[in-house]
mmCIF file of C-alpha atoms in Angstrom:
data_model
loop_
_atom_site.group_PDB
_atom_site.id
_atom_site.type_symbol
_atom_site.label_atom_id
_atom_site.label_comp_id
_atom_site.label_asym_id
_atom_site.label_seq_id
_atom_site.Cartn_x
_atom_site.Cartn_y
_atom_site.Cartn_z
ATOM 1 C CA MET A 105 39.775 31.423 262.018
ATOM 2 C CA ASN A 106 41.781 29.431 264.383
ATOM 3 C CA SER A 107 44.758 27.259 263.030
ATOM 4 C CA GLU A 108 42.717 24.059 262.953
ATOM 5 C CA GLN A 109 39.876 25.519 260.933
ATOM 6 C CA ARG A 110 42.327 26.992 258.577
ATOM 7 C CA ALA A 111 44.200 23.756 258.275
ATOM 8 C CA ASN A 112 40.918 21.631 257.669
ATOM 9 C CA LEU A 113 39.410 23.963 255.188
ATOM 10 C CA MET A 114 42.819 24.168 253.027
ATOM 11 C CA ARG A 115 43.132 20.340 253.190
ATOM 12 C CA ASP A 116 39.430 19.933 252.134
ATOM 13 C CA LEU A 117 39.755 22.509 249.055
ATOM 14 C CA LEU A 118 42.948 20.349 247.930
ATOM 15 C CA GLU A 119 40.520 17.414 247.527
ATOM 16 C CA VAL A 120 38.156 19.255 244.986
ATOM 17 C CA SER A 121 40.758 21.378 243.050
ATOM 18 C CA ALA A 122 43.314 20.527 240.449
ATOM 19 C CA TRP A 123 45.925 22.371 238.548
ATOM 20 C CA PRO A 124 44.442 23.609 235.177
ATOM 21 C CA GLY A 125 44.391 20.901 232.582
ATOM 22 C CA THR A 126 45.494 18.024 234.778
ATOM 23 C CA GLN A 127 42.123 16.527 235.571
ATOM 24 C CA SER A 128 38.916 16.291 233.440
ATOM 25 C CA LEU A 129 36.457 16.532 236.412
ATOM 26 C CA LEU A 130 38.233 19.209 238.571
ATOM 27 C CA ARG A 131 38.881 22.780 238.030
ATOM 28 C CA ALA A 132 41.516 25.094 239.646
ATOM 29 C CA LEU A 133 39.749 26.749 242.350
ATOM 30 C CA GLU A 134 40.631 30.192 243.963
ATOM 31 C CA VAL A 135 38.965 30.626 247.263
ATOM 32 C CA THR A 136 39.342 33.784 249.571
ATOM 33 C CA VAL A 137 37.755 34.115 252.909
ATOM 34 C CA VAL A 138 37.119 37.563 254.577
ATOM 35 C CA LEU A 139 35.456 38.631 257.722
ATOM 36 C CA GLU A 140 32.526 40.855 257.454
ATOM 37 C CA SER A 141 33.822 43.020 260.393
ATOM 38 C CA LYS A 142 37.079 43.560 258.534
ATOM 39 C CA MET A 143 35.294 44.484 255.234
ATOM 40 C CA HIS A 144 32.379 46.931 256.404
ATOM 41 C CA PRO A 145 33.050 49.675 256.639
ATOM 42 C CA TRP A 146 35.488 49.608 253.671
ATOM 43 C CA ARG A 147 39.136 50.076 254.973
ATOM 44 C CA TYR A 148 42.235 50.116 252.546
ATOM 45 C CA PRO A 149 44.088 48.022 252.506
ATOM 46 C CA PRO A 150 41.548 45.436 253.516
ATOM 47 C CA GLU A 151 42.344 42.238 255.412
ATOM 48 C CA ARG A 152 41.752 38.674 254.257
ATOM 49 C CA GLU A 153 41.398 35.695 256.401
ATOM 50 C CA LEU A 154 42.413 32.993 254.111
ATOM 51 C CA GLN A 155 43.357 32.572 250.623
ATOM 52 C CA PHE A 156 43.651 29.068 248.531
ATOM 53 C CA GLY A 157 44.748 28.513 245.092
ATOM 54 C CA GLU A 158 46.609 25.882 243.075
ATOM 55 C CA TRP A 159 49.814 28.127 243.224
ATOM 56 C CA LEU A 160 49.962 27.273 246.980
ATOM 57 C CA ARG A 161 49.441 23.624 246.803
ATOM 58 C CA ALA A 162 53.088 22.703 247.641
ATOM 59 C CA ASP A 163 52.930 24.947 250.616
ATOM 60 C CA ILE A 164 49.656 23.566 251.907
ATOM 61 C CA LEU A 165 50.916 20.025 251.581
ATOM 62 C CA ALA A 166 53.856 20.963 253.513
ATOM 63 C CA GLY A 167 51.764 22.247 256.397
ATOM 64 C CA ASN A 168 51.929 25.982 255.516
ATOM 65 C CA TYR A 169 48.312 27.124 255.802
ATOM 66 C CA GLY A 170 48.911 30.902 255.710
ATOM 67 C CA HIS A 171 47.554 33.405 258.097
ATOM 68 C CA ALA A 172 45.225 36.551 258.054
ATOM 69 C CA THR A 173 46.972 39.312 256.317
ATOM 70 C CA LEU A 174 46.416 42.817 254.538
ATOM 71 C CA ASP A 175 45.636 42.417 250.922
ATOM 72 C CA ARG A 176 45.360 45.277 248.556
ATOM 73 C CA ASP A 177 44.295 42.636 245.975
ATOM 74 C CA LEU A 178 40.945 42.548 247.727
ATOM 75 C CA ALA A 179 40.080 45.880 246.348
ATOM 76 C CA ILE A 180 40.337 44.406 242.897
ATOM 77 C CA LEU A 181 38.277 41.386 243.838
ATOM 78 C CA VAL A 182 35.533 43.202 245.732
ATOM 79 C CA SER A 183 35.216 45.711 242.617
ATOM 80 C CA LYS A 184 34.788 42.819 240.436
ATOM 81 C CA LEU A 185 32.031 41.119 242.458
ATOM 82 C CA LEU A 186 30.188 44.428 242.830
ATOM 83 C CA PHE A 187 30.465 45.221 239.009
ATOM 84 C CA ARG A 188 29.258 41.769 237.794
ATOM 85 C CA ASN A 189 27.201 41.041 241.069
ATOM 86 C CA ARG A 190 26.134 37.385 239.819
ATOM 87 C CA PRO A 191 26.403 35.243 242.968
ATOM 88 C CA LEU A 192 26.157 31.534 242.475
ATOM 89 C CA TYR A 193 24.737 31.293 245.914
ATOM 90 C CA GLY A 194 23.724 33.664 248.641
ATOM 91 C CA PRO A 195 22.896 37.300 248.632
ATOM 92 C CA GLU A 196 24.080 39.963 245.989
ATOM 93 C CA ALA A 197 27.551 41.459 246.418
ATOM 94 C CA GLU A 198 26.211 44.933 246.995
ATOM 95 C CA SER A 199 24.303 43.785 250.178
ATOM 96 C CA LEU A 200 27.475 42.590 251.713
ATOM 97 C CA PHE A 201 30.466 44.983 250.491
ATOM 98 C CA ASP A 202 30.798 48.639 250.392
ATOM 99 C CA PRO A 203 31.911 50.373 247.112
ATOM 100 C CA VAL A 204 35.522 50.475 246.532
ATOM 101 C CA PRO A 205 36.864 54.010 246.050
ATOM 102 C CA LYS A 206 38.313 54.720 242.653
ATOM 103 C CA GLY A 207 41.691 55.457 244.093
ATOM 104 C CA ASP A 208 42.077 52.394 246.169
ATOM 105 C CA LEU A 209 41.212 50.237 242.992
ATOM 106 C CA HIS A 210 43.864 52.116 240.996
ATOM 107 C CA ASP A 211 46.395 51.702 243.662
ATOM 108 C CA ALA A 212 45.763 48.022 243.859
ATOM 109 C CA LEU A 213 45.915 47.521 239.947
ATOM 110 C CA LEU A 214 49.258 49.479 239.995
ATOM 111 C CA ALA A 215 50.538 47.426 242.853
ATOM 112 C CA THR A 216 49.890 44.186 240.907
ATOM 113 C CA LEU A 217 52.006 45.604 237.991
ATOM 114 C CA ALA A 218 55.015 45.826 240.375
ATOM 115 C CA PHE A 219 54.769 42.041 240.754
ATOM 116 C CA TRP A 220 56.222 41.477 237.186
ATOM 117 C CA ASN A 221 59.677 42.741 236.443
ATOM 118 C CA GLU A 222 61.703 39.743 235.040
ATOM 119 C CA PRO A 223 61.074 36.493 233.436
ATOM 120 C CA SER A 224 61.151 34.483 236.582
ATOM 121 C CA ASP A 225 58.198 36.518 237.761
ATOM 122 C CA TRP A 226 55.781 35.051 235.183
ATOM 123 C CA HIS A 227 57.533 31.946 234.355
ATOM 124 C CA GLY A 228 54.886 28.967 234.130
ATOM 125 C CA ASP A 229 52.093 31.742 234.384
ATOM 126 C CA GLU A 230 52.592 33.362 231.087
ATOM 127 C CA ARG A 231 49.071 33.212 229.769
ATOM 128 C CA ASN A 232 47.554 34.535 232.810
ATOM 129 C CA VAL A 233 50.017 37.450 233.327
ATOM 130 C CA ILE A 234 49.532 38.481 229.558
ATOM 131 C CA LEU A 235 45.661 38.664 230.046
ATOM 132 C CA THR A 236 45.797 40.270 233.392
ATOM 133 C CA LEU A 237 47.891 42.973 231.976
ATOM 134 C CA ALA A 238 45.314 43.552 229.356
ATOM 135 C CA ARG A 239 42.486 43.650 232.113
ATOM 136 C CA ILE A 240 44.314 46.028 234.263
ATOM 137 C CA TRP A 241 44.859 48.444 231.396
ATOM 138 C CA PHE A 242 41.264 48.124 230.444
ATOM 139 C CA THR A 243 39.966 48.931 233.977
ATOM 140 C CA LEU A 244 42.315 51.805 234.386
ATOM 141 C CA SER A 245 41.150 53.155 231.219
ATOM 142 C CA THR A 246 37.422 52.639 231.527
ATOM 143 C CA GLY A 247 36.570 51.925 235.199
ATOM 144 C CA ALA A 248 34.875 48.704 234.078
ATOM 145 C CA ILE A 249 35.872 45.066 234.774
ATOM 146 C CA VAL A 250 35.375 42.436 232.024
ATOM 147 C CA PRO A 251 36.597 39.038 231.641
ATOM 148 C CA LYS A 252 40.349 38.502 230.498
ATOM 149 C CA ASP A 253 39.475 37.676 226.833
ATOM 150 C CA GLU A 254 37.361 40.756 226.414
ATOM 151 C CA ALA A 255 39.895 42.977 227.719
ATOM 152 C CA ALA A 256 42.193 41.157 225.427
ATOM 153 C CA ASP A 257 39.812 42.167 222.447
ATOM 154 C CA TRP A 258 39.799 45.686 223.721
ATOM 155 C CA LEU A 259 43.665 46.018 223.890
ATOM 156 C CA LEU A 260 44.251 44.321 220.488
ATOM 157 C CA LYS A 261 42.789 47.396 218.783
ATOM 158 C CA ARG A 262 45.148 49.658 220.489
ATOM 159 C CA LEU A 263 48.294 47.590 220.635
ATOM 160 C CA PRO A 264 51.206 48.059 218.235
ATOM 161 C CA PRO A 265 51.407 45.203 215.641
ATOM 162 C CA GLU A 266 54.728 43.890 217.160
ATOM 163 C CA TYR A 267 53.141 43.060 220.369
ATOM 164 C CA ALA A 268 49.674 42.009 219.242
ATOM 165 C CA ARG A 269 50.577 38.366 218.194
ATOM 166 C CA VAL A 270 51.257 37.108 221.608
ATOM 167 C CA LEU A 271 48.137 38.626 223.257
ATOM 168 C CA ARG A 272 45.985 37.353 220.485
ATOM 169 C CA ASP A 273 47.502 33.876 221.096
ATOM 170 C CA ALA A 274 47.006 34.204 224.827
ATOM 171 C CA ARG A 275 43.491 35.130 224.324
ATOM 172 C CA ASP A 276 42.823 32.129 222.080
ATOM 173 C CA ALA A 277 44.573 29.721 224.415
ATOM 174 C CA TYR A 278 42.376 31.097 227.109
ATOM 175 C CA ARG A 279 39.290 30.501 224.940
ATOM 176 C CA GLY A 280 40.623 26.856 224.304
ATOM 177 C CA VAL A 281 41.225 27.228 220.590
ATOM 178 C CA ARG A 282 44.871 26.876 220.501
ATOM 179 C CA ARG A 283 47.863 25.628 222.328
ATOM 180 C CA ASP A 284 49.424 27.267 225.315
ATOM 181 C CA ASP A 285 52.995 27.583 224.264
ATOM 182 C CA PHE A 286 54.234 30.801 226.094
ATOM 183 C CA GLN A 287 56.882 29.046 228.075
ATOM 184 C CA GLU A 288 58.628 28.629 224.570
ATOM 185 C CA ARG A 289 58.114 32.152 223.725
ATOM 186 C CA GLY A 290 59.888 34.087 226.592
ATOM 187 C CA ASP A 291 61.542 36.856 224.680
ATOM 188 C CA GLU A 292 58.168 37.668 223.094
ATOM 189 C CA VAL A 293 56.307 37.509 226.420
ATOM 190 C CA GLY A 294 58.878 39.651 228.115
ATOM 191 C CA ARG A 295 58.744 42.408 225.558
ATOM 192 C CA LEU A 296 54.933 42.679 225.695
ATOM 193 C CA VAL A 297 55.009 42.765 229.557
ATOM 194 C CA HIS A 298 57.561 45.618 229.689
ATOM 195 C CA PHE A 299 55.787 47.352 226.875
ATOM 196 C CA VAL A 300 52.399 47.189 228.689
ATOM 197 C CA LYS A 301 53.931 48.065 232.074
ATOM 198 C CA THR A 302 55.668 51.072 230.658
ATOM 199 C CA ALA A 303 52.723 52.274 228.745
ATOM 200 C CA ILE A 304 50.373 52.063 231.981
ATOM 201 C CA SER A 305 52.779 53.823 234.071
ATOM 202 C CA ALA A 306 53.307 56.581 231.756
ATOM 203 C CA SER A 307 49.394 56.990 231.315
ATOM 204 C CA SER A 308 48.812 56.917 235.161
ATOM 205 C CA GLY A 309 51.639 59.449 235.839
ATOM 206 C CA ASP A 310 53.912 56.863 237.817
#
C-alpha cells in the first residue's frame, strides 16, 4: 500500500468504528491487512501491511498511519482463522493461508505475555488482558483456539480460588451480565496477571 491508500483506508475505518460502549450502532473494529505474497509460503515472523484498531485512534487522527512491519501476532491471528474457518465473506481461510507451525504459534503466544509486566501495561484494558491470558494458557495447553469466555470457563476449573473471582467477573463482563469495574481493582488484576504469567512460563520451560 502506498501512503495515500493507507491514509484513506485508516480515515474511512475511523468513520465506521467506535470505542467499545460509546455508540449503540458502531462496534470497535480491528482490521489487519496482509499481502498474499508475504504470507505464502509461510514465513516467521510474518509481515503485515496495515493494522487498524480503536487503540490507534489518537495516532490516526494525528496523521500517523503506521507502516508495513513484521508482526509475530499474525501467527495467532492466522491460526485462529484456520481453526474456526468461518469467513463472513470470500473464500475459506485454508485456501489462502498455510498452516502455522506449532512452534511459531507458541513463540507468538509467549511473546504476547512479555507485553504485560506492570499495571501501566494493562491499565484501561484490564478485562481484555485477563481474558487473553486465559486464552493463551488454553491454546498452549490444548492446541485449540476458542472464544475468550470459553477459555475463561476452562481456566476457572484449574485456577486457585484466590484468583478465580476476577477471572469470573471478567468473563461475565465480556458476556454483558455484569459491570466492567477492573480499573478499580488494580491489585486483584495484578496478582492474577503475575500468577498466570509465572504458571505459563513454568509449564513452557521459559
